[in-house]
Tab-separated table of N, CA and C in Angstrom:
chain	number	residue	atom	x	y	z
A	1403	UNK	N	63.694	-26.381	-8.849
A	1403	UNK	CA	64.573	-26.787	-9.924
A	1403	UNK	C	63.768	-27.647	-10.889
A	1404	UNK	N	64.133	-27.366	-12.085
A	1404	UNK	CA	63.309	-28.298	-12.667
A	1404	UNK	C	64.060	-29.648	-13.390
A	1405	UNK	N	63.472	-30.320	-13.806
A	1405	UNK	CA	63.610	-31.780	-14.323
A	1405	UNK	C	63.657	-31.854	-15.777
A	1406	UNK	N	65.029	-32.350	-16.262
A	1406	UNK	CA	65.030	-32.909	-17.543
A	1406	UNK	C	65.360	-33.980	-17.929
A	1407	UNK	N	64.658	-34.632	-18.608
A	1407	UNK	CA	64.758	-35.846	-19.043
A	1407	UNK	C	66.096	-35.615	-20.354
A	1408	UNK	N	67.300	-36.533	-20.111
A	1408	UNK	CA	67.905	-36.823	-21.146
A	1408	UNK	C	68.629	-37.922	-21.460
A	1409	UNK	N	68.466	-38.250	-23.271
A	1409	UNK	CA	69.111	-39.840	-23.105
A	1409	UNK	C	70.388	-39.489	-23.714
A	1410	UNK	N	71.529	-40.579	-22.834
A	1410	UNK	CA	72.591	-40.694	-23.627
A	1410	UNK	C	72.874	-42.054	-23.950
A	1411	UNK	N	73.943	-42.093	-24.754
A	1411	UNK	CA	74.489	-43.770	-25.488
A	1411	UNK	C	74.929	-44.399	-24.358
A	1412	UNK	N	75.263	-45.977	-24.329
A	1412	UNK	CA	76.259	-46.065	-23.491
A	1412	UNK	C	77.711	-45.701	-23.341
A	1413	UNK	N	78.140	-45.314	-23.851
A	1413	UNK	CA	79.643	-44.436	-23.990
A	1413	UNK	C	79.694	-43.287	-23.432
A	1414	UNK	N	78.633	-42.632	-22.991
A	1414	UNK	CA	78.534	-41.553	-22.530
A	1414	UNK	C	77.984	-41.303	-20.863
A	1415	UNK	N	77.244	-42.980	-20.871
A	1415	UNK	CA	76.945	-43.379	-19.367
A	1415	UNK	C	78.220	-43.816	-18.591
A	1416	UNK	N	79.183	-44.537	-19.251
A	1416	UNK	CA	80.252	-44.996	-18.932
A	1416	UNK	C	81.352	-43.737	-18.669
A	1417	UNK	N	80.793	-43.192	-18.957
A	1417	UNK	CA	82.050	-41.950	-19.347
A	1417	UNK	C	81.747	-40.770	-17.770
A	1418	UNK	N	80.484	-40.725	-17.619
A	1418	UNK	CA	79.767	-40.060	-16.936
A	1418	UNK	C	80.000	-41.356	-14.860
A	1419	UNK	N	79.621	-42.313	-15.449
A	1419	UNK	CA	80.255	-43.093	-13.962
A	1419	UNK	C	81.681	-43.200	-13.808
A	1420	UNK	N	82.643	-43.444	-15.178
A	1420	UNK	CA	83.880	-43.083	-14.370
A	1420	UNK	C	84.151	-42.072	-13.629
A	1421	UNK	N	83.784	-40.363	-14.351
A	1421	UNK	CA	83.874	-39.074	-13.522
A	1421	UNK	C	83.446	-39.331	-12.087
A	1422	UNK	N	82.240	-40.437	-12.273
A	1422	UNK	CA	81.212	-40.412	-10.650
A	1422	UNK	C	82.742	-41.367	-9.535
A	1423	UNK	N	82.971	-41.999	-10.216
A	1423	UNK	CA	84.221	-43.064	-9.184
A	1423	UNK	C	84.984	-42.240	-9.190
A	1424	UNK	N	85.482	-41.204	-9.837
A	1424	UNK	CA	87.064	-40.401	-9.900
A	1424	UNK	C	86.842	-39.272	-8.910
A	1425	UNK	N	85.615	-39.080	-8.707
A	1425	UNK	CA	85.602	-37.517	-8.028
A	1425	UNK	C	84.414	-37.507	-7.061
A	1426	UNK	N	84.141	-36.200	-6.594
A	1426	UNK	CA	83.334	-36.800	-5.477
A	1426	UNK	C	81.715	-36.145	-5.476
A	1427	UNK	N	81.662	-35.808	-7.062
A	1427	UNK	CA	80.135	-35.519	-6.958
A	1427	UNK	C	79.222	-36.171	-6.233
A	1428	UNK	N	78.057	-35.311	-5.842
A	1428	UNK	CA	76.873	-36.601	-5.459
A	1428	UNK	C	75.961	-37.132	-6.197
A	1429	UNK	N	75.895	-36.590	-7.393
A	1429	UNK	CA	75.000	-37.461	-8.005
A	1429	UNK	C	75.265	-36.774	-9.527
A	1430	UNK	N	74.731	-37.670	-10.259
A	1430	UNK	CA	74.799	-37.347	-12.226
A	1430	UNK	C	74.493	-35.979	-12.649
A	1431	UNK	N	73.252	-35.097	-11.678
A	1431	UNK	CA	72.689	-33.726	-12.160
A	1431	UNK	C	74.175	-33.366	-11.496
A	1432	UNK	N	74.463	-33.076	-10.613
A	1432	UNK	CA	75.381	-32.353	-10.013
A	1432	UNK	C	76.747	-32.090	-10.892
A	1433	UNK	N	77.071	-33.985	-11.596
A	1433	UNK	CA	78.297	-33.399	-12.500
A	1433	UNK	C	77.726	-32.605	-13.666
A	1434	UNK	N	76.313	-33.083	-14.344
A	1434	UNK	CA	76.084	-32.613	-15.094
A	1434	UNK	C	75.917	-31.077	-15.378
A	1435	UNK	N	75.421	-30.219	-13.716
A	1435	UNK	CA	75.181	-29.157	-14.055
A	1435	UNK	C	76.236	-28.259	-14.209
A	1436	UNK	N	77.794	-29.214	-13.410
A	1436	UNK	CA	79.098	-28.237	-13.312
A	1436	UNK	C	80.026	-28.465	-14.804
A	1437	UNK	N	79.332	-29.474	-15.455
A	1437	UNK	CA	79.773	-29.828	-16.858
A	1437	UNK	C	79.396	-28.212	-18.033
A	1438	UNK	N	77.966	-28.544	-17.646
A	1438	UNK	CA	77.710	-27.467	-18.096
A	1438	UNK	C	77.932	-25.884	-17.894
A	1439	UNK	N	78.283	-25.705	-16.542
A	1439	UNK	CA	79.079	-24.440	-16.579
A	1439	UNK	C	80.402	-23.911	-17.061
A	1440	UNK	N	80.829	-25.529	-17.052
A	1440	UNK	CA	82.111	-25.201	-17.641
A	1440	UNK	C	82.050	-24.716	-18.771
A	1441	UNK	N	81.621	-25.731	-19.347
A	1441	UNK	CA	81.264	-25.177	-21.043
A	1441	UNK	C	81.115	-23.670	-21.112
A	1442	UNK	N	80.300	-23.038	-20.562
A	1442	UNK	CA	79.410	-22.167	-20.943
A	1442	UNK	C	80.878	-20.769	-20.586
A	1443	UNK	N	81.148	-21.174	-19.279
A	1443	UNK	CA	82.575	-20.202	-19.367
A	1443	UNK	C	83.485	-20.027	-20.096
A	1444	UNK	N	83.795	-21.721	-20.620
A	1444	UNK	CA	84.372	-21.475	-21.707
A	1444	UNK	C	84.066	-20.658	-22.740
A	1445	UNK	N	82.589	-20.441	-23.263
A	1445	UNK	CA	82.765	-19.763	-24.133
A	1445	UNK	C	82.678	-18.206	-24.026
A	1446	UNK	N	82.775	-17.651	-22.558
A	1446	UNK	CA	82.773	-16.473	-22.205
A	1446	UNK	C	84.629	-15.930	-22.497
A	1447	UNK	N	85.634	-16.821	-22.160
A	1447	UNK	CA	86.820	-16.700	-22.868
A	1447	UNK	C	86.872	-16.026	-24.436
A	1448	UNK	N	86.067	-16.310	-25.068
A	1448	UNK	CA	86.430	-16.103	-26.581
A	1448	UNK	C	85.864	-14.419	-26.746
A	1449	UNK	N	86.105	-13.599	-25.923
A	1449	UNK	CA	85.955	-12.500	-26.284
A	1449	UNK	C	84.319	-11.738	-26.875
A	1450	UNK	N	84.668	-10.381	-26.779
A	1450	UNK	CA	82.977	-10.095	-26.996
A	1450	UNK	C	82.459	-9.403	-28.725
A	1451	UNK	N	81.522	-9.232	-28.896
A	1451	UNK	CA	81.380	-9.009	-30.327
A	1451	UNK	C	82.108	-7.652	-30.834
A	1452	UNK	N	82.670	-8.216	-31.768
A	1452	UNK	CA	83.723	-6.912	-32.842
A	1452	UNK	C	84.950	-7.185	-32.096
A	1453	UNK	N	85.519	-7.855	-31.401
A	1453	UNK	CA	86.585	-7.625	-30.603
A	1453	UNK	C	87.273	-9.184	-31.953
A	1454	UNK	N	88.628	-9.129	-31.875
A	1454	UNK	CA	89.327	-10.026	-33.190
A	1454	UNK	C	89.553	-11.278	-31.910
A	1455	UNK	N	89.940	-12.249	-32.778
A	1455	UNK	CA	90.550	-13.339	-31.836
A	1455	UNK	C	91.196	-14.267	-32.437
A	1456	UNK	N	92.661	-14.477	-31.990
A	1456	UNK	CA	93.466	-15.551	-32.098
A	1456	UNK	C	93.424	-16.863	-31.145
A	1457	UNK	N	93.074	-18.082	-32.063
A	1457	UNK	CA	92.813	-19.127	-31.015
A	1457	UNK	C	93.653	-19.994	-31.684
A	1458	UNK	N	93.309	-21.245	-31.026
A	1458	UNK	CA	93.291	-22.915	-31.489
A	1458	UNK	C	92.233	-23.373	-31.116
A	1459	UNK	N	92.105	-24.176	-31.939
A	1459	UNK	CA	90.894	-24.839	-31.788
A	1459	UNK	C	91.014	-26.455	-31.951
A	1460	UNK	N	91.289	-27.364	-31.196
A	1460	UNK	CA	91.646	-28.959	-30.888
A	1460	UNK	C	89.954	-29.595	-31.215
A	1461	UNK	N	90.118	-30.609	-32.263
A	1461	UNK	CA	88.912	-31.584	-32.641
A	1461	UNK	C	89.953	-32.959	-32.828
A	1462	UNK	N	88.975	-33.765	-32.132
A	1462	UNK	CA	89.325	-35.296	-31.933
A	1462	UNK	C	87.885	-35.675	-32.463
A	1463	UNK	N	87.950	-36.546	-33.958
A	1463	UNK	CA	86.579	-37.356	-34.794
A	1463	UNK	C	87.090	-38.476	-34.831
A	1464	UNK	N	86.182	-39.648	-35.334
A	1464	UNK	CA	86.064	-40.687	-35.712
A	1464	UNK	C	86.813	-40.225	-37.413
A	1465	UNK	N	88.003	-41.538	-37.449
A	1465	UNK	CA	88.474	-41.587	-39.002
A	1465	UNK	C	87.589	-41.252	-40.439
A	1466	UNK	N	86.571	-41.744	-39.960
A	1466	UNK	CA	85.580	-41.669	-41.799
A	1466	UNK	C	84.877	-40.602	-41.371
A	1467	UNK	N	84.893	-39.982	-40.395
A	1467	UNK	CA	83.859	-38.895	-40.467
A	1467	UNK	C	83.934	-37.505	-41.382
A	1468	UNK	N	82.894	-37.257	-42.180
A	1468	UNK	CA	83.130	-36.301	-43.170
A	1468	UNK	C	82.778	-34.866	-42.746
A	1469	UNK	N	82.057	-34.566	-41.189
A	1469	UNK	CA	80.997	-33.664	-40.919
A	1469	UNK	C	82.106	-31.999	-40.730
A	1470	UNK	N	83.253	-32.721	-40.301
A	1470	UNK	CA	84.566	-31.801	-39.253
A	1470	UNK	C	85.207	-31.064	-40.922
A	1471	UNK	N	85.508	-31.774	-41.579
A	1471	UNK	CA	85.708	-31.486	-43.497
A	1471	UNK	C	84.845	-30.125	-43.428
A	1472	UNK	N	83.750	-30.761	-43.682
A	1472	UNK	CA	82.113	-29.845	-44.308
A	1472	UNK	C	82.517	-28.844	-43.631
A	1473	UNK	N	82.581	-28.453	-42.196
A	1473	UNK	CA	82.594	-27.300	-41.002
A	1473	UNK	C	83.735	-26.678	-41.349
A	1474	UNK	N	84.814	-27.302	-41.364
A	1474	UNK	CA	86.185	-26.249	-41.526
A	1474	UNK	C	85.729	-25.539	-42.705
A	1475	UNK	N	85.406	-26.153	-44.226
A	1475	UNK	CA	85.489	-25.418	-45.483
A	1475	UNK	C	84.788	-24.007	-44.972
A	1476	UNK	N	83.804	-23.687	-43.975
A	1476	UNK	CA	82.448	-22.881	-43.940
A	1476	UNK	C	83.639	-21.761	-43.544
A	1477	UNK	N	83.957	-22.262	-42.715
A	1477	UNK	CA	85.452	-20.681	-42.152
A	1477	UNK	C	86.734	-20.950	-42.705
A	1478	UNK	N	86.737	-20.823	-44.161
A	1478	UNK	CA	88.065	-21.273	-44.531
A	1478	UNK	C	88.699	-19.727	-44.555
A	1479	UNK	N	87.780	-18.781	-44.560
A	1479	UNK	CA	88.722	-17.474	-44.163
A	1479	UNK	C	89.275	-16.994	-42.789
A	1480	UNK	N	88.645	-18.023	-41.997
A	1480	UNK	CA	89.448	-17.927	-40.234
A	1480	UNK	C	90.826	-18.603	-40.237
A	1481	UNK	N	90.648	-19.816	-40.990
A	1481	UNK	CA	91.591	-20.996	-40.998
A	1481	UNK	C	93.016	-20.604	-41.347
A	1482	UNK	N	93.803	-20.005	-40.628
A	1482	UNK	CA	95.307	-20.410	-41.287
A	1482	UNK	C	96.455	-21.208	-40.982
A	1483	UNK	N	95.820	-22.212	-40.472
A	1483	UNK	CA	96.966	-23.025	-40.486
A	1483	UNK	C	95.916	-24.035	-40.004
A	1484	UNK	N	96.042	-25.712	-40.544
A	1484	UNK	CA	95.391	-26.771	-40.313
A	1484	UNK	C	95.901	-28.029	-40.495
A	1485	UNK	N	96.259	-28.770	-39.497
A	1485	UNK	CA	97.063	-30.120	-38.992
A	1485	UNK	C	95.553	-31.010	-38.902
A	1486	UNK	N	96.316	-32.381	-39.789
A	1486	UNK	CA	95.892	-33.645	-39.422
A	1486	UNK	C	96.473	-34.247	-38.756
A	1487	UNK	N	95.906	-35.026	-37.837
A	1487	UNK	CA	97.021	-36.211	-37.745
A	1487	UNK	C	95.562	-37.787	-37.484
A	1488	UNK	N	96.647	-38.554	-38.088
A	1488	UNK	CA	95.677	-39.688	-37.482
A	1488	UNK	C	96.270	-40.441	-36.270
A	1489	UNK	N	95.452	-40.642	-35.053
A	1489	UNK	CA	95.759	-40.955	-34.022
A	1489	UNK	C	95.643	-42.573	-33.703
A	1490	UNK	N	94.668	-43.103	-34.345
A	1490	UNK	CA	94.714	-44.711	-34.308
A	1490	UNK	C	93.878	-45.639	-35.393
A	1491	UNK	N	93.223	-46.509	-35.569
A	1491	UNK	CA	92.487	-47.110	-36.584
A	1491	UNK	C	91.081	-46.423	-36.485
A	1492	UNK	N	90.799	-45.839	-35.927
A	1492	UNK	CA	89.477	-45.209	-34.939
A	1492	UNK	C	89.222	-43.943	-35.323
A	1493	UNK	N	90.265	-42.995	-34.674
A	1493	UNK	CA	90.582	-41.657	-34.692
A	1493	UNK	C	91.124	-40.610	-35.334
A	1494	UNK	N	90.917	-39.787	-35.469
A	1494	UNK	CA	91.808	-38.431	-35.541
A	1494	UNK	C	91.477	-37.011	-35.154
A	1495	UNK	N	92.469	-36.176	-35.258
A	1495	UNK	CA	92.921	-35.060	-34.550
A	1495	UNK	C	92.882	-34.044	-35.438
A	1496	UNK	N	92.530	-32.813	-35.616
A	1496	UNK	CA	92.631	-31.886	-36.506
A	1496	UNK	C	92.627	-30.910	-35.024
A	1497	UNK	N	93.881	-29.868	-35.807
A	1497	UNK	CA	94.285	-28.760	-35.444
A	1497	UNK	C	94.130	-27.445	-36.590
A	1498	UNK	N	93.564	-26.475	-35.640
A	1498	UNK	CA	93.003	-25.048	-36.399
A	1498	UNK	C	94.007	-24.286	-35.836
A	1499	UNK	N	94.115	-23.108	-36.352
A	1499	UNK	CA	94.833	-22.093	-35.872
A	1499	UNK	C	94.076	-21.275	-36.526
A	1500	UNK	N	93.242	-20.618	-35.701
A	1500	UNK	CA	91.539	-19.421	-36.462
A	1500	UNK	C	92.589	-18.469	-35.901
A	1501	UNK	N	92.362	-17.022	-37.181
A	1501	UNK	CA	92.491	-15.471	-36.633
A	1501	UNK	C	91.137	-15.132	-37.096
A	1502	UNK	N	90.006	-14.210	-36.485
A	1502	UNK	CA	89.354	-13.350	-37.291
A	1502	UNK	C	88.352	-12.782	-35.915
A	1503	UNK	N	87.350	-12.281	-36.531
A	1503	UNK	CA	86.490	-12.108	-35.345
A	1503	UNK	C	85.695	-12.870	-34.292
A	1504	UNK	N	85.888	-12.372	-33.119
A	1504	UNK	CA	85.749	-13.459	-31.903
A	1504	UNK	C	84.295	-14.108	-32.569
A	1505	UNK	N	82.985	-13.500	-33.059
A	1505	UNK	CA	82.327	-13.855	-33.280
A	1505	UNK	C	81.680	-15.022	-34.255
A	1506	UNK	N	82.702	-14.853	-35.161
A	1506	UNK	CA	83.074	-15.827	-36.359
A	1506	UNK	C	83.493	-17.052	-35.647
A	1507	UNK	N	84.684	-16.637	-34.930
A	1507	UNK	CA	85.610	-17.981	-34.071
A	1507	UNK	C	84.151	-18.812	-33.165
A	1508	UNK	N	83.511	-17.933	-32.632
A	1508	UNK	CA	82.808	-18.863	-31.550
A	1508	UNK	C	81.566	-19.411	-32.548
A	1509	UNK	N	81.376	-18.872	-33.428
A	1509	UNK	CA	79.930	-19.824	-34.552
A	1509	UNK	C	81.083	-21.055	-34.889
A	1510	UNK	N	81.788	-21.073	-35.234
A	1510	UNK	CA	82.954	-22.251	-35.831
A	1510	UNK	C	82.908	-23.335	-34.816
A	1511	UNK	N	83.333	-22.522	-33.422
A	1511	UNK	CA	83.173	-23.669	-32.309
A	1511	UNK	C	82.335	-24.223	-32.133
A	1512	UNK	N	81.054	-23.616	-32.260
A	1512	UNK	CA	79.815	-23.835	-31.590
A	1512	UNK	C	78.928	-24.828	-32.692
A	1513	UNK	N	79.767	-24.628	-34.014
A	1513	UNK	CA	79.308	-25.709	-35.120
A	1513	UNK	C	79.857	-27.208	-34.525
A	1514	UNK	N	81.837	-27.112	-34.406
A	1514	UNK	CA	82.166	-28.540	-34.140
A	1514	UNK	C	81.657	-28.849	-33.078
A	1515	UNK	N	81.561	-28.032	-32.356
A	1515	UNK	CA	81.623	-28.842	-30.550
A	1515	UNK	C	79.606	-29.461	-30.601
A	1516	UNK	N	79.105	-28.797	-31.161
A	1516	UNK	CA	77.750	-29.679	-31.817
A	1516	UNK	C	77.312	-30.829	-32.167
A	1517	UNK	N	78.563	-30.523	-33.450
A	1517	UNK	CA	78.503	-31.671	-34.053
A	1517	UNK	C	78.299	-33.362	-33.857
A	1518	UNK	N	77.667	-34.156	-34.256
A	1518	UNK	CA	77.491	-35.593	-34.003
A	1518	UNK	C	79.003	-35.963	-34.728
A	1519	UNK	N	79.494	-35.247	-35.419
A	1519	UNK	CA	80.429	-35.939	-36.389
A	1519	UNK	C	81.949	-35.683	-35.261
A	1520	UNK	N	82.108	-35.028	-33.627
A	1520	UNK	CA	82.934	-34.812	-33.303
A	1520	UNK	C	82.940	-35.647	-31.811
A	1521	UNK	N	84.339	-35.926	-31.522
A	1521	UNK	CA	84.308	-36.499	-30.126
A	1521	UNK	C	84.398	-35.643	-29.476
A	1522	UNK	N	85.641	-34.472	-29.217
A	1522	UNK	CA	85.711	-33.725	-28.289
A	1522	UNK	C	86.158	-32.742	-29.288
A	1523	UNK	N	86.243	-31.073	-28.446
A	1523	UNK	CA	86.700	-29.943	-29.046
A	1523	UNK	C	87.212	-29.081	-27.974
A	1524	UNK	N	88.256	-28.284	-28.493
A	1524	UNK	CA	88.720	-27.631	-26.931
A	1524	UNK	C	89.058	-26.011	-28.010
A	1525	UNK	N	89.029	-25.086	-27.150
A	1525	UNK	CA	89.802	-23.807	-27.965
A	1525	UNK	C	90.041	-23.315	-26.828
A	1526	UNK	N	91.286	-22.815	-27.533
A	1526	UNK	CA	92.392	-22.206	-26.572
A	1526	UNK	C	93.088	-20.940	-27.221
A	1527	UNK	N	92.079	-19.924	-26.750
A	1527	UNK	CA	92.531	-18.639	-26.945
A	1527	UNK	C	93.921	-18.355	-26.807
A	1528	UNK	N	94.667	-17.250	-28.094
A	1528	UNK	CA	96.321	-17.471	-28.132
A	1528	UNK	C	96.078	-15.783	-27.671
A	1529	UNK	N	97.203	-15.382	-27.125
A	1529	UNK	CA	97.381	-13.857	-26.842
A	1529	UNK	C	97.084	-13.487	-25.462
């Protein structure tokens, strides 16, 4: 197996030892590597190329962040329907409702869920 070195913030160490107290991994690679499968299944959900797809797509940013803006405009032909909400002095929530091709949908995801400008992202294939 090999070895990677990676740094995270503290928010993300903290975030990473609560999972370690809540559950019963044995160690940080271990959540890390089932973190990462998840992900990765997830994006086996979104269907295969040429095939259409109806989703949602859930983003939780920081209030001033401009990056989640910039990204939606890029698929404003997926976009039909798009909720703000602001969630606290901190936060907010934007809701997508993408139709178009699965392939389109998963570059969109694969922009926010990237992004430095996003906390979390979830899509949830409709149909």
């Amino acid at each position: 197996m090999e070895v990677t070195s990676v740094s995270l913030d503290e928010s993300t160490e903290r975030k990473i030892d609560d999972i370690m107290e809540r559950t019963s991994f044995d160690g940080r690679s271990e959540l890390l590597r089932k973190a990462v499968d998840e992900l990765h299944a997830g994006m086996d959900t979104l269907g295969h190329a040429g095939d259409m797809l109806d989703a949602v797509i859930v983003v939780k940013h920081p209030r001033e962040e401009k990056g989640v803006s910039e990204i939606s405009h890029r698929y404003d032909s997926l976009i039909s329907t798009q909720l703000h909400s602001t969630l606290d002095a901190d936060s907010c929530l934007e809701i997508f409702h993408v139709n178009g091709a699965s392939d389109a949908v998963k570059e969109m995801y694969k922009q926010l869920h990237g992004s430095r400008s996003t906390e979390s992202v979830r899509v949830v294939p409709q149909g």
